[in-house]
DNA sequence: ATGACGTCCTGCCTGC
DNA sequence: TGCAGGCAGGACGTCA
């Protein structure tokens, strides 16, 4: 499931290829993937626009086009953006095909069809639902240790659901939250407000570390994730907690446990990550 | 403010 | 072998 490091990897691999190219036409196979405007208008509106800039906010990929319009893309769980030759066989679950003026294609593939694409005036991107309430970028300066300390103090929820809340902090999903909590040695069910100053410091560093590592290794490919060149990431082999049920903790050897926390499968070491 | 739950959707896994 | 049922999950809506 694409989280911040995976979306950032898609952004980087796609940018290499499509920056400066013109979208000549788009073929919409599954109209519901387009949130706004409706599919017909989308196809007319996007025609002959040039890719000016590739951005990202949290898990949202932003493609800024010429003449004041932008694409807002959320891949959700299984969305993929694939830059490829038109001769290549069209994968099952291909929902959109953008034709580019260099003869190549950009395809949107999504097994579960949860992902969404919107096209809005560039000036309105930050007003779009989901983006307007988004928390700070964890790898930017406004996500400081002081911010985390201050914001966590008044919360009456468990730390894991809080970290998954995109209005609290942008970009973390189930995998990187489990990894950050494991590195910081904090149990996912700890009440946020009870974290000590030392734990806040560890958690703040751990969040940045696991995200940077994820980007450095080009994302985590558990099942479906690939970048814009169709390449799997390498971060899955570095995971310390997520998906390692019953395997020995790489820090202490204790078997990793799995438990639902806030409705999400959560992996943690019962020895390293004490619940109190 | 918070949590619980349903919704979307397909593929995979388990159990019979 | 085949099939039913459960599960996974990001964001969002509804309800308590």
PDB file of C-alpha atoms (C1' of nucleotides) in Angstrom:
ATOM      1  CA  UNK A   1       0.000   0.000   0.000  1.00  0.00           C
ATOM      2  CA  UNK A   2       1.630   3.189  -1.090  1.00  0.00           C
ATOM      3  CA  UNK A   3       2.568   5.423   1.811  1.00  0.00           C
ATOM      4  CA  UNK A   4       4.779   8.513   1.733  1.00  0.00           C
ATOM      5  CA  UNK A   5       8.007   6.754   0.607  1.00  0.00           C
ATOM      6  CA  UNK A   6       6.224   4.840  -2.156  1.00  0.00           C
ATOM      7  CA  UNK A   7       4.391   7.933  -3.448  1.00  0.00           C
ATOM      8  CA  UNK A   8       7.653   9.870  -3.338  1.00  0.00           C
ATOM      9  CA  UNK A   9       9.375   7.086  -5.315  1.00  0.00           C
ATOM     10  CA  UNK A  10       6.609   7.157  -7.916  1.00  0.00           C
ATOM     11  CA  UNK A  11       6.948  10.942  -8.081  1.00  0.00           C
ATOM     12  CA  UNK A  12      10.701  10.727  -8.675  1.00  0.00           C
ATOM     13  CA  UNK A  13      10.603   7.889 -11.214  1.00  0.00           C
ATOM     14  CA  UNK A  14       7.739   9.490 -13.115  1.00  0.00           C
ATOM     15  CA  UNK A  15       9.297  12.940 -13.105  1.00  0.00           C
ATOM     16  CA  UNK A  16      12.379  11.595 -14.909  1.00  0.00           C
ATOM     17  CA  UNK A  17      10.208  10.612 -17.839  1.00  0.00           C
ATOM     18  CA  UNK A  18       7.217  12.908 -18.206  1.00  0.00           C
ATOM     19  CA  UNK A  19       8.399  16.365 -17.160  1.00  0.00           C
ATOM     20  CA  UNK A  20       7.919  18.686 -20.138  1.00  0.00           C
ATOM     21  CA  UNK A  21       5.842  16.191 -22.103  1.00  0.00           C
ATOM     22  CA  UNK A  22       2.399  16.969 -23.435  1.00  0.00           C
ATOM     23  CA  UNK A  23      -0.659  14.828 -22.713  1.00  0.00           C
ATOM     24  CA  UNK A  24      -2.215  14.496 -26.144  1.00  0.00           C
ATOM     25  CA  UNK A  25      -5.271  12.408 -25.236  1.00  0.00           C
ATOM     26  CA  UNK A  26      -6.608  10.312 -22.402  1.00  0.00           C
ATOM     27  CA  UNK A  27      -8.631   7.128 -22.593  1.00  0.00           C
ATOM     28  CA  UNK A  28     -10.887   6.663 -19.578  1.00  0.00           C
ATOM     29  CA  UNK A  29     -11.757   2.986 -19.154  1.00  0.00           C
ATOM     30  CA  UNK A  30     -13.187   3.212 -15.627  1.00  0.00           C
ATOM     31  CA  UNK A  31     -14.900   6.605 -15.196  1.00  0.00           C
ATOM     32  CA  UNK A  32     -15.380   6.395 -11.438  1.00  0.00           C
ATOM     33  CA  UNK A  33     -11.623   6.692 -10.891  1.00  0.00           C
ATOM     34  CA  UNK A  34     -12.002  10.351 -11.892  1.00  0.00           C
ATOM     35  CA  UNK A  35     -13.400  12.280  -8.920  1.00  0.00           C
ATOM     36  CA  UNK A  36     -13.778  15.638 -10.647  1.00  0.00           C
ATOM     37  CA  UNK A  37     -14.724  16.760 -13.200  1.00  0.00           C
ATOM     38  CA  UNK A  38     -16.786  14.044 -14.877  1.00  0.00           C
ATOM     39  CA  UNK A  39     -14.867  11.730 -17.202  1.00  0.00           C
ATOM     40  CA  UNK A  40     -15.889  13.446 -20.458  1.00  0.00           C
ATOM     41  CA  UNK A  41     -14.980  16.878 -19.228  1.00  0.00           C
ATOM     42  CA  UNK A  42     -11.756  15.515 -17.751  1.00  0.00           C
ATOM     43  CA  UNK A  43     -10.704  14.187 -21.158  1.00  0.00           C
ATOM     44  CA  UNK A  44     -11.419  17.523 -22.846  1.00  0.00           C
ATOM     45  CA  UNK A  45      -9.799  19.574 -20.100  1.00  0.00           C
ATOM     46  CA  UNK A  46      -6.531  17.622 -19.977  1.00  0.00           C
ATOM     47  CA  UNK A  47      -5.938  17.524 -23.716  1.00  0.00           C
ATOM     48  CA  UNK A  48      -2.678  19.128 -24.900  1.00  0.00           C
ATOM     49  CA  UNK A  49      -1.519  20.229 -21.469  1.00  0.00           C
ATOM     50  CA  UNK A  50       2.162  19.978 -20.607  1.00  0.00           C
ATOM     51  CA  UNK A  51       3.573  18.464 -17.405  1.00  0.00           C
ATOM     52  CA  UNK A  52       5.219  21.395 -15.647  1.00  0.00           C
ATOM     53  CA  UNK A  53       6.041  20.045 -12.203  1.00  0.00           C
ATOM     54  CA  UNK A  54       5.611  16.940 -10.062  1.00  0.00           C
ATOM     55  CA  UNK A  55       4.767  17.401  -6.407  1.00  0.00           C
ATOM     56  CA  UNK A  56       3.597  15.438  -3.406  1.00  0.00           C
ATOM     57  CA  UNK A  57       1.685  16.160  -0.184  1.00  0.00           C
ATOM     58  CA  UNK A  58       1.467  13.225   2.210  1.00  0.00           C
ATOM     59  CA  UNK A  59       0.241  10.313   0.107  1.00  0.00           C
ATOM     60  CA  UNK A  60      -1.141  12.600  -2.600  1.00  0.00           C
ATOM     61  CA  UNK A  61       0.784  12.821  -5.849  1.00  0.00           C
ATOM     62  CA  UNK A  62       0.448  16.178  -7.611  1.00  0.00           C
ATOM     63  CA  UNK A  63       1.040  16.662 -11.309  1.00  0.00           C
ATOM     64  CA  UNK A  64       1.001  20.356 -12.173  1.00  0.00           C
ATOM     65  CA  UNK A  65       0.063  20.994 -15.780  1.00  0.00           C
ATOM     66  CA  UNK A  66       0.296  24.010 -18.038  1.00  0.00           C
ATOM     67  CA  UNK A  67      -2.303  26.780 -17.977  1.00  0.00           C
ATOM     68  CA  UNK A  68      -3.215  26.486 -14.349  1.00  0.00           C
ATOM     69  CA  UNK A  69      -4.506  22.980 -13.797  1.00  0.00           C
ATOM     70  CA  UNK A  70      -3.235  20.139 -11.634  1.00  0.00           C
ATOM     71  CA  UNK A  71      -3.892  16.446 -11.209  1.00  0.00           C
ATOM     72  CA  UNK A  72      -4.391  15.218  -7.650  1.00  0.00           C
ATOM     73  CA  UNK A  73      -3.773  11.474  -7.494  1.00  0.00           C
ATOM     74  CA  UNK A  74      -4.277   9.145  -4.554  1.00  0.00           C
ATOM     75  CA  UNK A  75      -3.190   5.550  -5.139  1.00  0.00           C
ATOM     76  CA  UNK A  76      -4.861   4.200  -1.987  1.00  0.00           C
ATOM     77  CA  UNK A  77      -3.941   0.520  -1.687  1.00  0.00           C
ATOM     78  CA  UNK A  78      -3.152  -0.877  -5.106  1.00  0.00           C
ATOM     79  CA  UNK A  79      -2.949   2.067  -7.491  1.00  0.00           C
ATOM     80  CA  UNK A  80      -0.022   2.173  -9.905  1.00  0.00           C
ATOM     81  CA  UNK A  81       1.146   4.780 -12.407  1.00  0.00           C
ATOM     82  CA  UNK A  82       3.167   3.095 -15.106  1.00  0.00           C
ATOM     83  CA  UNK A  83       5.155   4.892 -17.785  1.00  0.00           C
ATOM     84  CA  UNK A  84       5.574   2.495 -20.687  1.00  0.00           C
ATOM     85  CA  UNK A  85       5.639   1.747 -24.372  1.00  0.00           C
ATOM     86  CA  UNK A  86       2.192   1.482 -25.996  1.00  0.00           C
ATOM     87  CA  UNK A  87       3.260  -1.868 -27.466  1.00  0.00           C
ATOM     88  CA  UNK A  88       3.410  -3.366 -24.023  1.00  0.00           C
ATOM     89  CA  UNK A  89       0.430  -5.532 -23.230  1.00  0.00           C
ATOM     90  CA  UNK A  90      -2.214  -3.680 -21.272  1.00  0.00           C
ATOM     91  CA  UNK A  91      -2.373  -5.112 -17.782  1.00  0.00           C
ATOM     92  CA  UNK A  92      -5.632  -6.288 -16.302  1.00  0.00           C
ATOM     93  CA  UNK A  93      -7.176  -3.551 -14.122  1.00  0.00           C
ATOM     94  CA  UNK A  94      -5.927  -0.713 -16.302  1.00  0.00           C
ATOM     95  CA  UNK A  95      -8.383   2.152 -15.805  1.00  0.00           C
ATOM     96  CA  UNK A  96      -6.837   5.167 -17.528  1.00  0.00           C
ATOM     97  CA  UNK A  97      -4.336   5.593 -20.330  1.00  0.00           C
ATOM     98  CA  UNK A  98      -2.681   8.943 -20.969  1.00  0.00           C
ATOM     99  CA  UNK A  99      -1.074   9.286 -24.384  1.00  0.00           C
ATOM    100  CA  UNK A 100       2.067  11.408 -24.384  1.00  0.00           C
ATOM    101  CA  UNK A 101       3.549  13.413 -27.233  1.00  0.00           C
ATOM    102  CA  UNK A 102       6.771  11.357 -27.271  1.00  0.00           C
ATOM    103  CA  UNK A 103       4.749   8.292 -28.261  1.00  0.00           C
ATOM    104  CA  UNK A 104       4.811   6.727 -24.802  1.00  0.00           C
ATOM    105  CA  UNK A 105       1.906   6.117 -22.421  1.00  0.00           C
ATOM    106  CA  UNK A 106       1.175   6.711 -18.785  1.00  0.00           C
ATOM    107  CA  UNK A 107      -1.229   4.090 -17.445  1.00  0.00           C
ATOM    108  CA  UNK A 108      -3.238   4.039 -14.267  1.00  0.00           C
ATOM    109  CA  UNK A 109      -3.616   0.466 -13.005  1.00  0.00           C
ATOM    110  CA  UNK A 110      -5.498  -0.365  -9.810  1.00  0.00           C
ATOM    111  CA  UNK A 111      -6.632  -3.848  -8.773  1.00  0.00           C
ATOM    112  CA  UNK A 112      -9.051  -2.735  -6.075  1.00  0.00           C
ATOM    113  CA  UNK A 113     -10.170   0.461  -7.767  1.00  0.00           C
ATOM    114  CA  UNK A 114      -9.954   2.494  -4.560  1.00  0.00           C
ATOM    115  CA  UNK A 115      -7.585   5.091  -5.981  1.00  0.00           C
ATOM    116  CA  UNK A 116      -8.887   8.426  -7.282  1.00  0.00           C
ATOM    117  CA  UNK A 117      -7.732  11.138  -9.649  1.00  0.00           C
ATOM    118  CA  UNK A 118      -8.988  14.717  -9.691  1.00  0.00           C
ATOM    119  CA  UNK A 119      -8.210  17.649 -11.947  1.00  0.00           C
ATOM    120  CA  UNK A 120      -8.556  21.083 -10.380  1.00  0.00           C
ATOM    121  CA  UNK A 121      -7.191  24.597 -10.858  1.00  0.00           C
ATOM    122  CA  UNK A 122      -3.664  24.631  -9.407  1.00  0.00           C
ATOM    123  CA  UNK A 123      -4.627  27.428  -7.023  1.00  0.00           C
ATOM    124  CA  UNK A 124      -7.317  25.212  -5.508  1.00  0.00           C
ATOM    125  CA  UNK A 125      -5.198  22.124  -4.849  1.00  0.00           C
ATOM    126  CA  UNK A 126      -4.810  22.902  -1.168  1.00  0.00           C
ATOM    127  CA  UNK A 127      -8.561  23.407  -0.800  1.00  0.00           C
ATOM    128  CA  UNK A 128      -9.325  19.945  -2.098  1.00  0.00           C
ATOM    129  CA  UNK A 129     -10.972  17.491   0.338  1.00  0.00           C
ATOM    130  CA  UNK A 130      -8.263  15.499   2.064  1.00  0.00           C
ATOM    131  CA  UNK A 131      -5.578  18.067   1.329  1.00  0.00           C
ATOM    132  CA  UNK A 132      -7.089  21.008   3.152  1.00  0.00           C
ATOM    133  CA  UNK A 133      -7.057  19.166   6.491  1.00  0.00           C
ATOM    134  CA  UNK A 134      -3.739  17.377   5.967  1.00  0.00           C
ATOM    135  CA  UNK A 135      -1.214  17.513   8.805  1.00  0.00           C
ATOM    136  CA  UNK A 136       2.434  18.558   8.398  1.00  0.00           C
ATOM    137  CA  UNK A 137       4.960  16.788   6.187  1.00  0.00           C
ATOM    138  CA  UNK A 138       7.030  14.515   8.444  1.00  0.00           C
ATOM    139  CA  UNK A 139      10.270  15.213   6.559  1.00  0.00           C
ATOM    140  CA  UNK A 140       9.839  18.984   6.597  1.00  0.00           C
ATOM    141  CA  UNK A 141      10.824  21.415   9.307  1.00  0.00           C
ATOM    142  CA  UNK A 142       7.326  22.024  10.649  1.00  0.00           C
ATOM    143  CA  UNK A 143       7.309  18.460  11.955  1.00  0.00           C
ATOM    144  CA  UNK A 144       9.570  19.236  14.882  1.00  0.00           C
ATOM    145  CA  UNK A 145      10.061  17.406  18.135  1.00  0.00           C
ATOM    146  CA  UNK A 146       8.294  20.320  19.810  1.00  0.00           C
ATOM    147  CA  UNK A 147       5.306  19.976  17.496  1.00  0.00           C
ATOM    148  CA  UNK A 148       4.989  16.276  18.309  1.00  0.00           C
ATOM    149  CA  UNK A 149       5.358  16.874  22.029  1.00  0.00           C
ATOM    150  CA  UNK A 150       2.776  19.652  22.054  1.00  0.00           C
ATOM    151  CA  UNK A 151       0.213  17.916  19.845  1.00  0.00           C
ATOM    152  CA  UNK A 152       0.415  14.551  21.587  1.00  0.00           C
ATOM    153  CA  UNK A 153      -0.180  15.995  25.047  1.00  0.00           C
ATOM    154  CA  UNK A 154      -3.897  16.756  24.681  1.00  0.00           C
ATOM    155  CA  UNK A 155      -4.878  13.631  22.764  1.00  0.00           C
ATOM    156  CA  UNK A 156      -6.921  10.929  24.414  1.00  0.00           C
ATOM    157  CA  UNK A 157      -6.275   8.253  21.847  1.00  0.00           C
ATOM    158  CA  UNK A 158      -3.726   5.511  21.373  1.00  0.00           C
ATOM    159  CA  UNK A 159      -0.491   6.455  19.648  1.00  0.00           C
ATOM    160  CA  UNK A 160      -0.967   4.203  16.620  1.00  0.00           C
ATOM    161  CA  UNK A 161      -4.377   5.488  15.478  1.00  0.00           C
ATOM    162  CA  UNK A 162      -3.079   9.016  16.063  1.00  0.00           C
ATOM    163  CA  UNK A 163      -0.073   8.468  13.790  1.00  0.00           C
ATOM    164  CA  UNK A 164      -2.352   7.020  11.121  1.00  0.00           C
ATOM    165  CA  UNK A 165      -4.576  10.099  11.272  1.00  0.00           C
ATOM    166  CA  UNK A 166      -3.618  12.113   8.168  1.00  0.00           C
ATOM    167  CA  UNK A 167      -4.923  15.330   9.715  1.00  0.00           C
ATOM    168  CA  UNK A 168      -2.378  14.858  12.515  1.00  0.00           C
ATOM    169  CA  UNK A 169       0.611  13.956  10.360  1.00  0.00           C
ATOM    170  CA  UNK A 170       0.683  13.407   6.606  1.00  0.00           C
ATOM    171  CA  UNK A 171       1.925  10.312   4.856  1.00  0.00           C
ATOM    172  CA  UNK A 172       2.224   7.534   7.405  1.00  0.00           C
ATOM    173  CA  UNK A 173       0.335   4.280   6.828  1.00  0.00           C
ATOM    174  CA  UNK A 174       0.173   0.940   8.574  1.00  0.00           C
ATOM    175  CA  UNK A 175       3.660  -0.276   7.613  1.00  0.00           C
ATOM    176  CA  UNK A 176       5.730   2.772   8.534  1.00  0.00           C
ATOM    177  CA  UNK A 177       3.784   3.409  11.749  1.00  0.00           C
ATOM    178  CA  UNK A 178       4.580  -0.099  12.971  1.00  0.00           C
ATOM    179  CA  UNK A 179       8.209   0.353  11.973  1.00  0.00           C
ATOM    180  CA  UNK A 180       8.512   3.731  13.698  1.00  0.00           C
ATOM    181  CA  UNK A 181       6.896   2.474  16.895  1.00  0.00           C
ATOM    182  CA  UNK A 182       9.193  -0.550  16.928  1.00  0.00           C
ATOM    183  CA  UNK A 183      12.291   1.574  16.470  1.00  0.00           C
ATOM    184  CA  UNK A 184      11.112   3.931  19.216  1.00  0.00           C
ATOM    185  CA  UNK A 185      10.241   0.932  21.432  1.00  0.00           C
ATOM    186  CA  UNK A 186       6.687   2.182  21.989  1.00  0.00           C
ATOM    187  CA  UNK A 187       3.684  -0.159  22.166  1.00  0.00           C
ATOM    188  CA  UNK A 188       0.998   0.734  19.562  1.00  0.00           C
ATOM    189  CA  UNK A 189      -1.698   0.899  22.266  1.00  0.00           C
ATOM    190  CA  UNK A 190       0.108   3.368  24.480  1.00  0.00           C
ATOM    191  CA  UNK A 191      -2.072   6.382  25.165  1.00  0.00           C
ATOM    192  CA  UNK A 192      -0.550   9.263  23.232  1.00  0.00           C
ATOM    193  CA  UNK A 193      -0.696  11.681  26.148  1.00  0.00           C
ATOM    194  CA  UNK A 194       1.358   9.358  28.371  1.00  0.00           C
ATOM    195  CA  UNK A 195       4.490   9.361  26.211  1.00  0.00           C
ATOM    196  CA  UNK A 196       7.541  10.594  28.089  1.00  0.00           C
ATOM    197  CA  UNK A 197       9.824  13.338  26.775  1.00  0.00           C
ATOM    198  CA  UNK A 198      12.410  10.692  25.951  1.00  0.00           C
ATOM    199  CA  UNK A 199       9.847   8.610  24.047  1.00  0.00           C
ATOM    200  CA  UNK A 200       8.724  11.658  22.090  1.00  0.00           C
ATOM    201  CA  UNK A 201      12.309  12.280  21.061  1.00  0.00           C
ATOM    202  CA  UNK A 202      12.771   8.655  20.010  1.00  0.00           C
ATOM    203  CA  UNK A 203       9.483   8.577  18.122  1.00  0.00           C
ATOM    204  CA  UNK A 204      10.157  11.830  16.322  1.00  0.00           C
ATOM    205  CA  UNK A 205      13.522  10.521  15.132  1.00  0.00           C
ATOM    206  CA  UNK A 206      12.091   7.067  14.306  1.00  0.00           C
ATOM    207  CA  UNK A 207       9.358   8.490  12.073  1.00  0.00           C
ATOM    208  CA  UNK A 208      11.917  10.444  10.074  1.00  0.00           C
ATOM    209  CA  UNK A 209      14.329   7.497   9.964  1.00  0.00           C
ATOM    210  CA  UNK A 210      11.844   4.912   8.684  1.00  0.00           C
ATOM    211  CA  UNK A 211      10.472   7.269   6.029  1.00  0.00           C
ATOM    212  CA  UNK A 212      13.949   8.252   4.832  1.00  0.00           C
ATOM    213  CA  UNK A 213      14.977   4.607   4.727  1.00  0.00           C
ATOM    214  CA  UNK A 214      11.832   3.788   2.777  1.00  0.00           C
ATOM    215  CA  UNK A 215      12.614   6.455   0.182  1.00  0.00           C
ATOM    216  CA  UNK A 216      16.288   5.497   0.035  1.00  0.00           C
ATOM    217  CA  UNK A 217      15.330   1.895  -0.759  1.00  0.00           C
ATOM    218  CA  UNK A 218      12.691   2.928  -3.277  1.00  0.00           C
ATOM    219  CA  UNK A 219       9.655   1.888  -1.289  1.00  0.00           C
ATOM    220  CA  UNK A 220       8.261  -1.216   0.352  1.00  0.00           C
ATOM    221  CA  UNK A 221       6.785  -3.840  -1.988  1.00  0.00           C
ATOM    222  CA  UNK A 222       4.725  -6.274   0.060  1.00  0.00           C
ATOM    223  CA  UNK A 223       2.365  -7.267  -2.667  1.00  0.00           C
ATOM    224  CA  UNK A 224       1.405  -4.829  -5.398  1.00  0.00           C
ATOM    225  CA  UNK A 225       3.582  -1.759  -5.102  1.00  0.00           C
ATOM    226  CA  UNK A 226       5.821  -0.828  -8.040  1.00  0.00           C
ATOM    227  CA  UNK A 227       7.249   2.532  -9.104  1.00  0.00           C
ATOM    228  CA  UNK A 228       6.504   4.358 -12.365  1.00  0.00           C
ATOM    229  CA  UNK A 229       8.998   2.129 -14.173  1.00  0.00           C
ATOM    230  CA  UNK A 230       7.274  -1.010 -12.920  1.00  0.00           C
ATOM    231  CA  UNK A 231      10.120  -1.761 -10.498  1.00  0.00           C
ATOM    232  CA  UNK A 232       9.553  -3.216  -7.051  1.00  0.00           C
ATOM    233  CA  UNK A 233      11.063  -1.464  -4.064  1.00  0.00           C
ATOM    234  CA  UNK A 234      13.681  -2.905  -1.745  1.00  0.00           C
ATOM    235  CA  UNK A 235      12.567  -1.749   1.680  1.00  0.00           C
ATOM    236  CA  UNK A 236      10.490  -4.854   2.463  1.00  0.00           C
ATOM    237  CA  UNK A 237      13.634  -6.806   3.349  1.00  0.00           C
ATOM    238  CA  UNK A 238      14.542  -4.190   5.936  1.00  0.00           C
ATOM    239  CA  UNK A 239      11.303  -4.232   7.917  1.00  0.00           C
ATOM    240  CA  UNK A 240      11.758  -4.929  11.620  1.00  0.00           C
ATOM    241  CA  UNK A 241       8.133  -5.411  12.675  1.00  0.00           C
ATOM    242  CA  UNK A 242       5.481  -5.161   9.963  1.00  0.00           C
ATOM    243  CA  UNK A 243       4.423  -8.537   8.575  1.00  0.00           C
ATOM    244  CA  UNK A 244       6.850 -10.446  10.835  1.00  0.00           C
ATOM    245  CA  UNK A 245       4.258 -12.242  12.980  1.00  0.00           C
ATOM    246  CA  UNK A 246       5.823 -15.011  15.111  1.00  0.00           C
ATOM    247  CA  UNK A 247       9.277 -14.278  13.732  1.00  0.00           C
ATOM    248  CA  UNK A 248      12.037 -13.301  16.154  1.00  0.00           C
ATOM    249  CA  UNK A 249      12.445  -9.629  16.941  1.00  0.00           C
ATOM    250  CA  UNK A 250      15.669  -8.552  15.277  1.00  0.00           C
ATOM    251  CA  UNK A 251      16.604  -6.626  18.422  1.00  0.00           C
ATOM    252  CA  UNK A 252      15.861  -9.143  21.181  1.00  0.00           C
ATOM    253  CA  UNK A 253      14.764 -12.432  19.624  1.00  0.00           C
ATOM    254  CA  UNK A 254      11.279 -12.448  21.149  1.00  0.00           C
ATOM    255  CA  UNK A 255       8.449 -13.514  18.799  1.00  0.00           C
ATOM    256  CA  UNK A 256       6.722 -10.578  17.118  1.00  0.00           C
ATOM    257  CA  UNK A 257       3.045 -10.363  18.051  1.00  0.00           C
ATOM    258  CA  UNK A 258       0.083  -9.270  15.965  1.00  0.00           C
ATOM    259  CA  UNK A 259      -2.980  -7.517  17.322  1.00  0.00           C
ATOM    260  CA  UNK A 260      -5.744  -5.294  15.983  1.00  0.00           C
ATOM    261  CA  UNK A 261      -5.284  -1.732  17.151  1.00  0.00           C
ATOM    262  CA  UNK A 262      -7.838   0.788  15.975  1.00  0.00           C
ATOM    263  CA  UNK A 263      -9.046  -1.801  13.469  1.00  0.00           C
ATOM    264  CA  UNK A 264      -5.593  -2.237  11.907  1.00  0.00           C
ATOM    265  CA  UNK A 265      -3.279  -5.237  12.057  1.00  0.00           C
ATOM    266  CA  UNK A 266      -0.385  -4.186  14.225  1.00  0.00           C
ATOM    267  CA  UNK A 267       2.940  -5.939  14.611  1.00  0.00           C
ATOM    268  CA  UNK A 268       5.129  -5.296  17.621  1.00  0.00           C
ATOM    269  CA  UNK A 269       7.680  -6.889  19.916  1.00  0.00           C
ATOM    270  CA  UNK A 270       6.131  -7.552  23.340  1.00  0.00           C
ATOM    271  CA  UNK A 271       9.536  -7.258  25.006  1.00  0.00           C
ATOM    272  CA  UNK A 272      10.949  -4.163  23.281  1.00  0.00           C
ATOM    273  CA  UNK A 273       7.600  -2.361  23.127  1.00  0.00           C
ATOM    274  CA  UNK A 274       6.078  -2.496  26.587  1.00  0.00           C
ATOM    275  CA  UNK A 275       2.429  -1.503  26.860  1.00  0.00           C
ATOM    276  CA  UNK A 276       3.139   0.493  30.039  1.00  0.00           C
TER     277      UNK A 276
ATOM    278  C1'  DA B   1     -12.965  14.480  20.333  1.00  0.00           C
ATOM    279  C1'  DT B   2     -13.126   9.639  19.780  1.00  0.00           C
ATOM    280  C1'  DG B   3     -14.361   5.113  18.409  1.00  0.00           C
ATOM    281  C1'  DA B   4     -16.954   1.665  16.023  1.00  0.00           C
ATOM    282  C1'  DC B   5     -18.567   0.253  11.844  1.00  0.00           C
ATOM    283  C1'  DG B   6     -19.925   0.178   6.878  1.00  0.00           C
ATOM    284  C1'  DT B   7     -18.420   1.179   2.106  1.00  0.00           C
ATOM    285  C1'  DC B   8     -15.597   0.590  -1.855  1.00  0.00           C
ATOM    286  C1'  DC B   9     -13.018  -3.807  -4.482  1.00  0.00           C
ATOM    287  C1'  DT B  10     -10.215  -7.872  -5.827  1.00  0.00           C
ATOM    288  C1'  DG B  11      -7.165 -11.521  -4.782  1.00  0.00           C
ATOM    289  C1'  DC B  12      -5.577 -14.652  -1.637  1.00  0.00           C
ATOM    290  C1'  DC B  13      -5.997 -17.951   1.918  1.00  0.00           C
ATOM    291  C1'  DT B  14      -8.447 -21.309   4.757  1.00  0.00           C
ATOM    292  C1'  DG B  15     -11.609 -24.818   5.596  1.00  0.00           C
ATOM    293  C1'  DC B  16     -14.843 -28.129   4.191  1.00  0.00           C
TER     294       DC B  16
ATOM    295  C1'  DT C   1     -11.175 -29.778  -7.301  1.00  0.00           C
ATOM    296  C1'  DG C   2     -14.215 -26.298  -6.258  1.00  0.00           C
ATOM    297  C1'  DC C   3     -16.506 -23.061  -3.701  1.00  0.00           C
ATOM    298  C1'  DA C   4     -17.984 -20.167   0.201  1.00  0.00           C
ATOM    299  C1'  DG C   5     -16.462 -17.088   3.497  1.00  0.00           C
ATOM    300  C1'  DG C   6     -13.219 -14.174   5.747  1.00  0.00           C
ATOM    301  C1'  DC C   7      -9.685 -10.917   5.477  1.00  0.00           C
ATOM    302  C1'  DA C   8      -6.725  -7.006   4.025  1.00  0.00           C
ATOM    303  C1'  DG C   9      -6.809  -1.904   3.946  1.00  0.00           C
ATOM    304  C1'  DG C  10      -6.952   4.393   3.187  1.00  0.00           C
ATOM    305  C1'  DA C  11     -10.140   7.599   3.397  1.00  0.00           C
ATOM    306  C1'  DC C  12     -14.550   9.010   4.289  1.00  0.00           C
ATOM    307  C1'  DG C  13     -19.333   8.993   5.887  1.00  0.00           C
ATOM    308  C1'  DT C  14     -22.576   7.880   9.574  1.00  0.00           C
ATOM    309  C1'  DC C  15     -23.854   7.088  14.110  1.00  0.00           C
ATOM    310  C1'  DA C  16     -23.251   6.816  19.055  1.00  0.00           C
TER     311       DA C  16
END
